[in-house]
mmCIF file of C-alpha atoms in Angstrom:
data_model
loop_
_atom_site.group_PDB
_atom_site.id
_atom_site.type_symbol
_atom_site.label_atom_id
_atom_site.label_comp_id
_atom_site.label_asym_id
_atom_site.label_seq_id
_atom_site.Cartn_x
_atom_site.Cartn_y
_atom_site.Cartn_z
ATOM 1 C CA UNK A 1 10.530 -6.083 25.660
ATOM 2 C CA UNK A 2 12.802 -6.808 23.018
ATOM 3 C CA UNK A 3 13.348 -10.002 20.766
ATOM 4 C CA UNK A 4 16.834 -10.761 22.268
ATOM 5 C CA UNK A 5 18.157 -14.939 21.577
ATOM 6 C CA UNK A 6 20.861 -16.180 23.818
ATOM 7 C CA UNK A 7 23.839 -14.938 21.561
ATOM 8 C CA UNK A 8 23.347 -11.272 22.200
ATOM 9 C CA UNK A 9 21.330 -10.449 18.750
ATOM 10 C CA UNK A 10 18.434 -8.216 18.727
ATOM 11 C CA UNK A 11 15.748 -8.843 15.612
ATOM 12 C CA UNK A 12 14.286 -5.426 14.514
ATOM 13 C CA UNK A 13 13.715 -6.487 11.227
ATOM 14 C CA UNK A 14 10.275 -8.845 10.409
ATOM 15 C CA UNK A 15 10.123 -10.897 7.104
ATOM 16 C CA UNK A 16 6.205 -11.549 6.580
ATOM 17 C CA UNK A 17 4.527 -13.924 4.447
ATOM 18 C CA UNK A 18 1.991 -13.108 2.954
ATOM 19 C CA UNK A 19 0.637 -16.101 0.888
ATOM 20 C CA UNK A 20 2.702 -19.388 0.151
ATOM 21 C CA UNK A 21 1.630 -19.490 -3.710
ATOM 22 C CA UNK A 22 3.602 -17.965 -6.023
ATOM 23 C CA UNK A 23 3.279 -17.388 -10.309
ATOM 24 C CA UNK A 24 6.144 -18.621 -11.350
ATOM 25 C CA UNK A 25 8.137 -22.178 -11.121
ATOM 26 C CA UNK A 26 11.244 -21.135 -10.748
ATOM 27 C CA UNK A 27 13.590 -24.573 -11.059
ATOM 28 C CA UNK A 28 15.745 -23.662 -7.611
ATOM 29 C CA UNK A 29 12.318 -23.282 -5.605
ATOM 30 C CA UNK A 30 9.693 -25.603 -6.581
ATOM 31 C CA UNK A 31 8.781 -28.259 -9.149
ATOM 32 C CA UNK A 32 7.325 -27.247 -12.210
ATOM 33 C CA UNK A 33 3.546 -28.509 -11.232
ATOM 34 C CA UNK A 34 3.704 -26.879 -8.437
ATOM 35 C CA UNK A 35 3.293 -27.388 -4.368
ATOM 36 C CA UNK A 36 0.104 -27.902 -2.269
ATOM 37 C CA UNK A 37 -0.866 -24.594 -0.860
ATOM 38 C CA UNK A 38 -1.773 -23.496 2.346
ATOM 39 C CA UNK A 39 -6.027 -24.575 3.142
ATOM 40 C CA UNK A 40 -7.614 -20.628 3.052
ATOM 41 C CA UNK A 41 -8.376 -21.252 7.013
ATOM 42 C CA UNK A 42 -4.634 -22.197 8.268
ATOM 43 C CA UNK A 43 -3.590 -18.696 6.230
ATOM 44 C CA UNK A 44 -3.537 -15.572 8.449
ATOM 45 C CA UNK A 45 -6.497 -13.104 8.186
ATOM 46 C CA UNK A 46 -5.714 -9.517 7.686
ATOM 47 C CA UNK A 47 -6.767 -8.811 10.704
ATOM 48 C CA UNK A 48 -4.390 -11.472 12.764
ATOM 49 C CA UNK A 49 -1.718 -10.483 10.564
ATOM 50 C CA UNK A 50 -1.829 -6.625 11.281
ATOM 51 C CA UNK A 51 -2.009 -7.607 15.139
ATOM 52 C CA UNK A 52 1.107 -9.756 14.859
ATOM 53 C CA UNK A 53 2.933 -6.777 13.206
ATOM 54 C CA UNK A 54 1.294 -4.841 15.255
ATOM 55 C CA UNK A 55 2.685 -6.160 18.627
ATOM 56 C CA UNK A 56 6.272 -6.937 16.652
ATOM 57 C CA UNK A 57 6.952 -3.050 15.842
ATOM 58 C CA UNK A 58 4.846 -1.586 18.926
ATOM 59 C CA UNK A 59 5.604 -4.450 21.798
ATOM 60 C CA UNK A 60 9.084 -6.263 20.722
ATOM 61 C CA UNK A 61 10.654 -3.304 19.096
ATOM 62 C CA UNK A 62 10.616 -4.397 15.410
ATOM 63 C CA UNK A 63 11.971 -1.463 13.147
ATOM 64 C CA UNK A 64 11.819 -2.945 9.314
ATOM 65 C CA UNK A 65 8.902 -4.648 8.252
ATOM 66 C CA UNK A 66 9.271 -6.618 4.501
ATOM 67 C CA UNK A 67 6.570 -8.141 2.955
ATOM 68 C CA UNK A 68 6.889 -11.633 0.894
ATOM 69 C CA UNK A 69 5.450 -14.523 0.001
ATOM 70 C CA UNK A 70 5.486 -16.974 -2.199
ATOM 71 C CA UNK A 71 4.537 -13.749 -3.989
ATOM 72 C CA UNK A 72 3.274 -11.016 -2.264
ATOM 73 C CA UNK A 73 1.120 -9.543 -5.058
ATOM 74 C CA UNK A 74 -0.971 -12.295 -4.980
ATOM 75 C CA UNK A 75 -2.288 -11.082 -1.889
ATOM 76 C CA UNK A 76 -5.179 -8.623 -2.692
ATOM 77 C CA UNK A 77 -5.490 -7.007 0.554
ATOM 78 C CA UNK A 78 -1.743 -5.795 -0.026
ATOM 79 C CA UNK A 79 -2.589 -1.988 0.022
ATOM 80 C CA UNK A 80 -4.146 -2.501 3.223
ATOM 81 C CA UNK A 81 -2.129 -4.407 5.072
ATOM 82 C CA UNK A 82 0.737 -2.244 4.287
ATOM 83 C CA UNK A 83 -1.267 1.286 5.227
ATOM 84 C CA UNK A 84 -2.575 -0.379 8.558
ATOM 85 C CA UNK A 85 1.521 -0.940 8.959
ATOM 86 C CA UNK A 86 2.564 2.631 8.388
ATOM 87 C CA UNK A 87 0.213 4.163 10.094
ATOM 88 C CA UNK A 88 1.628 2.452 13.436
ATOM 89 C CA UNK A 89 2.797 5.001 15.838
ATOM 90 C CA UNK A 90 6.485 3.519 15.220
ATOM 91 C CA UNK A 91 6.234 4.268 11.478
ATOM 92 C CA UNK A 92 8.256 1.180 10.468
ATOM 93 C CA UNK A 93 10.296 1.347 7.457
ATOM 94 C CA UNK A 94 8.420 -1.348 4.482
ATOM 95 C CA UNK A 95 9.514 -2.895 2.081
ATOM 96 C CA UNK A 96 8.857 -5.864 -0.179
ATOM 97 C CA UNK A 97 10.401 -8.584 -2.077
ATOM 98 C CA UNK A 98 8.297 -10.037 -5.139
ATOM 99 C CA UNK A 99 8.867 -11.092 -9.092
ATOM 100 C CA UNK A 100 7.852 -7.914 -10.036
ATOM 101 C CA UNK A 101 4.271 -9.598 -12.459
ATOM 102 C CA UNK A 102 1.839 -7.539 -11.646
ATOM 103 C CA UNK A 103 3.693 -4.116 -10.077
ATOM 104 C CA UNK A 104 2.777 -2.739 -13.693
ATOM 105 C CA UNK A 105 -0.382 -2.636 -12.034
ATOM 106 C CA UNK A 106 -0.118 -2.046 -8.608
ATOM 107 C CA UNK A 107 3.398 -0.148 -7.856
ATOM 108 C CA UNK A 108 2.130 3.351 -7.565
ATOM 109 C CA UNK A 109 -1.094 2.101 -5.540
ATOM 110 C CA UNK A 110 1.389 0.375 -3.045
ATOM 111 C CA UNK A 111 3.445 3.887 -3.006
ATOM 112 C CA UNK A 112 0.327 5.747 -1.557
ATOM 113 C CA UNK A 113 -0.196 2.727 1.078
ATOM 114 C CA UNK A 114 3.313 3.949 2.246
ATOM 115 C CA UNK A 115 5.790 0.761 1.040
ATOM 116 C CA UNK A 116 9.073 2.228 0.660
ATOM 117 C CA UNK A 117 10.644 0.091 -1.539
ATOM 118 C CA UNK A 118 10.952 -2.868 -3.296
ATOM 119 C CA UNK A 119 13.344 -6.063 -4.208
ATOM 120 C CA UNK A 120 12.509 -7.752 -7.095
ATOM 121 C CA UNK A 121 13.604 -11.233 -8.449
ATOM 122 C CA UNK A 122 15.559 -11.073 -11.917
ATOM 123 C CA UNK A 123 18.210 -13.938 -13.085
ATOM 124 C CA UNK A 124 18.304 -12.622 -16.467
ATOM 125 C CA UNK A 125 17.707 -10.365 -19.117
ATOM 126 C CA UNK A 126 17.496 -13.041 -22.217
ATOM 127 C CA UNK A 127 13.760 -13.757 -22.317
ATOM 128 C CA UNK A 128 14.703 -17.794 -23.323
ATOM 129 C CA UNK A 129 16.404 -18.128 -20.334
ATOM 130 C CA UNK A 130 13.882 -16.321 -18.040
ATOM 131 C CA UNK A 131 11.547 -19.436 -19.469
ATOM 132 C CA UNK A 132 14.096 -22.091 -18.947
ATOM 133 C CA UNK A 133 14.526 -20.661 -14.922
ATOM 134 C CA UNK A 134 10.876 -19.792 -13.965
ATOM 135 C CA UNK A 135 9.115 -21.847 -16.872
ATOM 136 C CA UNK A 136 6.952 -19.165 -17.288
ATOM 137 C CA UNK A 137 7.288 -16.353 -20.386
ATOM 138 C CA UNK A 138 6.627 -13.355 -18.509
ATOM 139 C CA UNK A 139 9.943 -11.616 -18.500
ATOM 140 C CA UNK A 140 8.473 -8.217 -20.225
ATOM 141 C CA UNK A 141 6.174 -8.214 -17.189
ATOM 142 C CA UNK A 142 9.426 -7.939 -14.986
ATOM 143 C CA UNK A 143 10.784 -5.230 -16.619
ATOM 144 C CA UNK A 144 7.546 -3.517 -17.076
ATOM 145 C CA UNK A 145 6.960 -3.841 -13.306
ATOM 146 C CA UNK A 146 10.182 -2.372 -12.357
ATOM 147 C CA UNK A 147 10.138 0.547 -14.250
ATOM 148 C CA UNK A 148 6.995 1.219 -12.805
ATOM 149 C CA UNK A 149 8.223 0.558 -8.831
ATOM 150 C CA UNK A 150 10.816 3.048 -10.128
ATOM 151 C CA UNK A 151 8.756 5.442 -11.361
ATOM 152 C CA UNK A 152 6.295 5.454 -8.640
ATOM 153 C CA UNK A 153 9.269 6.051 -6.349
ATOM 154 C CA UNK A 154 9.744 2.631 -4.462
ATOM 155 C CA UNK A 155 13.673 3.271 -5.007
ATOM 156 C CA UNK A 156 16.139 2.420 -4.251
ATOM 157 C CA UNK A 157 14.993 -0.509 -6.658
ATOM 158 C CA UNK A 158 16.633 -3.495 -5.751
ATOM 159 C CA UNK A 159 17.107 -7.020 -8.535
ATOM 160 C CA UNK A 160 17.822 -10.125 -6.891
ATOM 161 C CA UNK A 161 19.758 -12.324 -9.026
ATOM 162 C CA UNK A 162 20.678 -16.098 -8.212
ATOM 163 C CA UNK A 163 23.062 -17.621 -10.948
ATOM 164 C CA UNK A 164 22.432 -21.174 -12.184
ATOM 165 C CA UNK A 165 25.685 -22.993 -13.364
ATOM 166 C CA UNK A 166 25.280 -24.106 -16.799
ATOM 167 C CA UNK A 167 22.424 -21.662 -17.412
ATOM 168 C CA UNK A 168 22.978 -18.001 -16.357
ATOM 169 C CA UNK A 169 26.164 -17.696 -14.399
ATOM 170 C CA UNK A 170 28.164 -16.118 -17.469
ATOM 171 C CA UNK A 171 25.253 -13.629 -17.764
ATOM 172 C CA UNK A 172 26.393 -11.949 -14.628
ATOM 173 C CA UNK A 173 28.082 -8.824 -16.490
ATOM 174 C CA UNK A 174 25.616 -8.186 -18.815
ATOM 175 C CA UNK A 175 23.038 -8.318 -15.818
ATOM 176 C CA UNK A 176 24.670 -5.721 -14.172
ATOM 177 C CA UNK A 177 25.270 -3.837 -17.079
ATOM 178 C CA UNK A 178 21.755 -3.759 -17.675
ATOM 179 C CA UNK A 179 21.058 -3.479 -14.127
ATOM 180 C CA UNK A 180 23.307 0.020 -13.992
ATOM 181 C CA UNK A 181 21.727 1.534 -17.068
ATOM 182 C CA UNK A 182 18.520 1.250 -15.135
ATOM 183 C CA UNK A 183 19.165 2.539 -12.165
ATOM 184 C CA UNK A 184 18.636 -0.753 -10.616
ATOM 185 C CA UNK A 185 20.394 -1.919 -7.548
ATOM 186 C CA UNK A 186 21.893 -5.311 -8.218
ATOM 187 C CA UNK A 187 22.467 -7.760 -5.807
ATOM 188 C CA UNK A 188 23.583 -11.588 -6.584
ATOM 189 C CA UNK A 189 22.645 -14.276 -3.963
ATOM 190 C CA UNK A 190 24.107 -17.590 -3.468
ATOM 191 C CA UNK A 191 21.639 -20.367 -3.910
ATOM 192 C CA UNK A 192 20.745 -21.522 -0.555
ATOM 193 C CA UNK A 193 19.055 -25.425 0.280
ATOM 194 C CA UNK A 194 15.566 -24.251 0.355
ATOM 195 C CA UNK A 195 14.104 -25.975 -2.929
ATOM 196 C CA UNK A 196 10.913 -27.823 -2.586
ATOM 197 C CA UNK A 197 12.389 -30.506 -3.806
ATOM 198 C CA UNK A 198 15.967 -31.238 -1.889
ATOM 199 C CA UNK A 199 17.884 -30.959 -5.143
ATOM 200 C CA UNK A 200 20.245 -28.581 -3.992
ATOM 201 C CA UNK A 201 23.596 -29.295 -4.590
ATOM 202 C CA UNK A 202 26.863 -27.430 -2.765
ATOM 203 C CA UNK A 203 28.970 -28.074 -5.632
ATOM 204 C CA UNK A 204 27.041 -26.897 -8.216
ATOM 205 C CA UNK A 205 25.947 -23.505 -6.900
ATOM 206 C CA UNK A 206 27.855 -20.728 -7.915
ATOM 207 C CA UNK A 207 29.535 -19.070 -5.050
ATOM 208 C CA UNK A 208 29.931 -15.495 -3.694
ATOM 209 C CA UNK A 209 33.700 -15.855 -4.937
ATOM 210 C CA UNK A 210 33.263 -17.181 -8.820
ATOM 211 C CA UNK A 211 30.886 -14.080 -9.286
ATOM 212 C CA UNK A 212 33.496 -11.765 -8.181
ATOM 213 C CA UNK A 213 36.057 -13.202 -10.044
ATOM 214 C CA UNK A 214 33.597 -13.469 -13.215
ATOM 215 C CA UNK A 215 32.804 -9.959 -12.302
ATOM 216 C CA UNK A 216 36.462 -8.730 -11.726
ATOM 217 C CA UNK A 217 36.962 -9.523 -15.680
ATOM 218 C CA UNK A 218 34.637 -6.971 -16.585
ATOM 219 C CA UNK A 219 34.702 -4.173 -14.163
ATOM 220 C CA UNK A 220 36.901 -2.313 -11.405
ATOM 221 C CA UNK A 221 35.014 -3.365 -7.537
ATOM 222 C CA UNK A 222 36.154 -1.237 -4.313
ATOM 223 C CA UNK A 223 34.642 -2.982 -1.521
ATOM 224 C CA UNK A 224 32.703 -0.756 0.576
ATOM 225 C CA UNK A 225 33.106 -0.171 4.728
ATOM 226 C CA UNK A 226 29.604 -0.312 6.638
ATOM 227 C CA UNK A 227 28.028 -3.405 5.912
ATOM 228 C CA UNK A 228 26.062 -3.730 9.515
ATOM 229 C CA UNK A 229 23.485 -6.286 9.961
ATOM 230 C CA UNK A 230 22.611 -5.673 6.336
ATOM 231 C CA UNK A 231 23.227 -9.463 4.154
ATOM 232 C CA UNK A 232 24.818 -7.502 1.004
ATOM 233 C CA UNK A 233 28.596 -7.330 1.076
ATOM 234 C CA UNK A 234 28.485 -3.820 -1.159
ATOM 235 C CA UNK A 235 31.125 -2.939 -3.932
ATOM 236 C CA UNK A 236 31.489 0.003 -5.659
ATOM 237 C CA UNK A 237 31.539 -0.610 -9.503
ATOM 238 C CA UNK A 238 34.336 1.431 -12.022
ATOM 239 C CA UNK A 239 34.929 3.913 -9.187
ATOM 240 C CA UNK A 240 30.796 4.497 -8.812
ATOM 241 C CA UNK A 241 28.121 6.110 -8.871
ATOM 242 C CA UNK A 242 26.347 2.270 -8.886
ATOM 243 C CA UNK A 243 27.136 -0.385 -6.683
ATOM 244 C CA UNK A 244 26.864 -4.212 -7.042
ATOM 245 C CA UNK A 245 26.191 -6.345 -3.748
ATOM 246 C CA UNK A 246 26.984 -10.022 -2.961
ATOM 247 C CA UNK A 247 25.050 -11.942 -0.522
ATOM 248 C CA UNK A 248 27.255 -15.254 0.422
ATOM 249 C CA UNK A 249 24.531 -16.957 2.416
ATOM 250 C CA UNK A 250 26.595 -20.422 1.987
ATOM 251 C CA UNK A 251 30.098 -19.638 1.546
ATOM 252 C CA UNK A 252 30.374 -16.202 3.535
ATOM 253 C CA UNK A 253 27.482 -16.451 6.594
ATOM 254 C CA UNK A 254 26.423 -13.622 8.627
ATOM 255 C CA UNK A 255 24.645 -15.383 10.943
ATOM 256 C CA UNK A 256 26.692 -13.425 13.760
ATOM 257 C CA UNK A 257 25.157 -10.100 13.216
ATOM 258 C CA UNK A 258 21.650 -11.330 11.928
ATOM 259 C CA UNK A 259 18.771 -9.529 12.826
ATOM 260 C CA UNK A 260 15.659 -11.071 11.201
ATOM 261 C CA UNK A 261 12.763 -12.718 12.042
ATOM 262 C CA UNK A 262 10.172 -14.428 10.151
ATOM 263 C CA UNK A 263 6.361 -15.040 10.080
ATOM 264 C CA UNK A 264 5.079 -17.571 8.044
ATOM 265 C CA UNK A 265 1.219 -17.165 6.157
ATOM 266 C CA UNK A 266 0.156 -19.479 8.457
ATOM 267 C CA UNK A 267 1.446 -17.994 11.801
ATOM 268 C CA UNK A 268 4.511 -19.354 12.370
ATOM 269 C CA UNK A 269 7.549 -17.546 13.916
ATOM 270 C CA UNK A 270 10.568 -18.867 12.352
ATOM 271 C CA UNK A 271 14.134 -17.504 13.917
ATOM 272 C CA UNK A 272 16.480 -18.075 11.345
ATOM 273 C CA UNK A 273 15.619 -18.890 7.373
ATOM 274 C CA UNK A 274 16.902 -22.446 8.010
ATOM 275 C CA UNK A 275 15.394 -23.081 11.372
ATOM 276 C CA UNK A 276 13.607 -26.562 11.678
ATOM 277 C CA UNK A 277 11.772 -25.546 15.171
ATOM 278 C CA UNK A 278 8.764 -23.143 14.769
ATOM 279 C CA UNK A 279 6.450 -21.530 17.261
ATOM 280 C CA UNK A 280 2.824 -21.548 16.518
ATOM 281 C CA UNK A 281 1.104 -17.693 16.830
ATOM 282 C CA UNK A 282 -1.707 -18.361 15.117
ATOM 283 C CA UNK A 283 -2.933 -21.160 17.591
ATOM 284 C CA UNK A 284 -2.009 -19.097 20.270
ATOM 285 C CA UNK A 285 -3.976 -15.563 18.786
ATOM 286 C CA UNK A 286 -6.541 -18.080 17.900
ATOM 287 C CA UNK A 287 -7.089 -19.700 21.663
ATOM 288 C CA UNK A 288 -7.754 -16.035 22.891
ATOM 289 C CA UNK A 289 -3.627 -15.143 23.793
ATOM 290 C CA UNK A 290 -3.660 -11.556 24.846
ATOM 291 C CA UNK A 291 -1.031 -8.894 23.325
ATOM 292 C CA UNK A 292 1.505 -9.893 25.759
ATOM 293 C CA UNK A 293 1.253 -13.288 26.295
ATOM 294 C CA UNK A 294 1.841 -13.609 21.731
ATOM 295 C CA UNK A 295 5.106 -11.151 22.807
ATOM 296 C CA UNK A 296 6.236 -13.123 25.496
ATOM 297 C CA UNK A 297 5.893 -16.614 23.002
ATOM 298 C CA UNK A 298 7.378 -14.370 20.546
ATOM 299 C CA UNK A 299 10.211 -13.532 22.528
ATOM 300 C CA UNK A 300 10.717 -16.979 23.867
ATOM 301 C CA UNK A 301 11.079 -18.175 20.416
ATOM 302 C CA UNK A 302 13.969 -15.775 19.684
ATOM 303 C CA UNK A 303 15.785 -17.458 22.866
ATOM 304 C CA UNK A 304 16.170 -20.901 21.104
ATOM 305 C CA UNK A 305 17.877 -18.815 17.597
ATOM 306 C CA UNK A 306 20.849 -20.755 16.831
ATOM 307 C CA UNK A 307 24.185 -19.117 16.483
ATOM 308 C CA UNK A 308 24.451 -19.805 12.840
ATOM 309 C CA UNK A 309 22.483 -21.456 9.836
ATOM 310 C CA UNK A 310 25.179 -24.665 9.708
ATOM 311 C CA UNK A 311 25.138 -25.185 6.537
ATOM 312 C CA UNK A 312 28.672 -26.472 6.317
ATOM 313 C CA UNK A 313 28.052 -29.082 9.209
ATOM 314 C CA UNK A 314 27.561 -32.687 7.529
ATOM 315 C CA UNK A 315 24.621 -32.824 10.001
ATOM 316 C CA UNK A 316 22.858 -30.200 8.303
ATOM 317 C CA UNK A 317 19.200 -30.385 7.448
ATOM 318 C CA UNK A 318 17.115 -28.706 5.467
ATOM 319 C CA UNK A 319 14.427 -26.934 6.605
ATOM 320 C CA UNK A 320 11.380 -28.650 5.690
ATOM 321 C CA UNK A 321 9.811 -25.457 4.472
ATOM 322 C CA UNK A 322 10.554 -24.071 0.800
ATOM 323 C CA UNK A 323 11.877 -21.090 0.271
ATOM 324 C CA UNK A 324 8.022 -20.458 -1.337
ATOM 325 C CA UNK A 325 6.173 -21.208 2.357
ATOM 326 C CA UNK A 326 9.088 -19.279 4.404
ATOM 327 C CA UNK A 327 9.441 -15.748 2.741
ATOM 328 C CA UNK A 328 12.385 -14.163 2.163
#
């Protein structure tokens, strides 16, 4: 069984949640007093959520298994979850995305689970902006944290940077100097219509092509063959060794060759980041579902993927799930 949707895509590649709360406030996600979080008993056990990976890599053929949130570190069962996930007979490849606050602490323990590597959220390097974006002063534990995912060998070490007009966009060079004289693997990301509070604005996001250009002052791109499934549009930067990527989630959509799936902390299969329709595992796992009657849900969820996000469509709505209670 595979997890096949009308269009001919195949998702080997699971996006967990592992907790909808999250330690910062960043200004494109949520309000800065926060959301209501997930009651403890409609969040996944450790248990459930191993199963559900479980029959994704073993059953429905999932290959790539990334762990988010809100932020995964919050999560204290982390280590666990992700050894349970290695030691799968299909070894899946792990990996997480997270703001980097506590990996100081916890990179080289999530190493020896067997997480491969690691994305990490950065918009800046100025520690007054890092406040104005997450409203939180916490950028030293950033850095800290990513020297340590680099040192504990979580590589290669990928920053996730979304540019704010007005407040970081002209930033972009020096992030990726920075970014280079790290070792860092920089990738910038459109800002996508998944804030908690609808404020999202087309014409006010930076797009794939101003950070090119902006970047274009500064340094020499090649664009680079063998993009895949993967969302990053790779360029090679002054002729290499580094690269810089560009994911153009808005503007340049690569919905075609997509091949992600997501769980929610709560049990939800969701087939594309924007969907609005969800399927309901946990009820399902919950009611007594054996292993193949969750894959054959699973699978029929896939089915109803739609053949692109539709952003551009004036019908477009947002899902009514933040970016926070989603997972990247």
């Amino acid at each position: 069984m595979e997890l096949i949707d009308s269009h001919g895509r195949v998702a080997t590649d699971l996006r967990v949640s592992l907790t909808d709360r999250c330690n910062l406030r960043c200004q494109y996600c949520m309000p800065a007093e926060g959301l209501d979080w997930l009651p403890t008993e409609d969040t996944l056990t450790d248990d459930e959520l191993v199963r559900l990976i479980t029959i994704g890599v073993e059953v429905l053929g999932i290959r790539d298994v990334r762990f988010t949130g809100g932020e995964p570190l919050l999560r204290r069962s982390l280590p666990a979850i992700i050894a349970a996930t290695k030691a799968l007979p299909s070894n899946p490849r792990t990996a997480m995305t997270s703001n980097g606050l506590g990996l100081k602490h916890t990179a080289r323990a999530l190493a020896e689970a067997g997480l491969d590597r690691v994305n990490i959220s950065l918009d800046t390097t100025d520690p007054a902006t890092f406040e104005r974006i997450t409203r939180r002063n916490r950028l030293h534990d950033v850095v800290a944290g990513l020297a340590a995912a680099r040192d504990a060998g979580l590589t290669p070490v990928k920053i996730n940077a979304v540019l704010l007009r007005g407040i970081n966009d002209l930033e972009a060079p020096d992030l990726l100097r920075w970014a280079m004289d790290h070792d860092y693997e920089l990738r910038f990301i459109e800002q996508m219509p998944l804030d908690a509070q609808h404020g999202w604005n087309r014409e006010a996001m930076v797009t794939a092509d101003e950070t090119l250009t902006l970047l274009g002052e500064h340094f020499t791109l090649t664009g680079l063959d063998g993009r895949g499934s993967a969302p990053a549009e790779k360029f090679l930067v002054d002729d290499g060794p580094h690269t810089v990527g560009i994911i153009g989630s808005v503007t340049r959509p690569f919905c075609g060759d997509c091949n992600r799936v997501r769980l929610t902390a709560d049990g939800q299969i969701m087939n594309c980041l924007f969907a609005r329709e969800e399927s309901d595992l946990r009820a399902a796992m919950r009611g007594g579902a054996s292993d193949v009657e969750i894959a054959e849900r699973w699978a029929a969820a896939m089915m109803t993927k739609l053949p692109g996000h539709g952003i551009a469509d004036p019908t477009f709505l947002q899902s009514s799930r933040p970016m926070s209670a989603i997972g990247g």
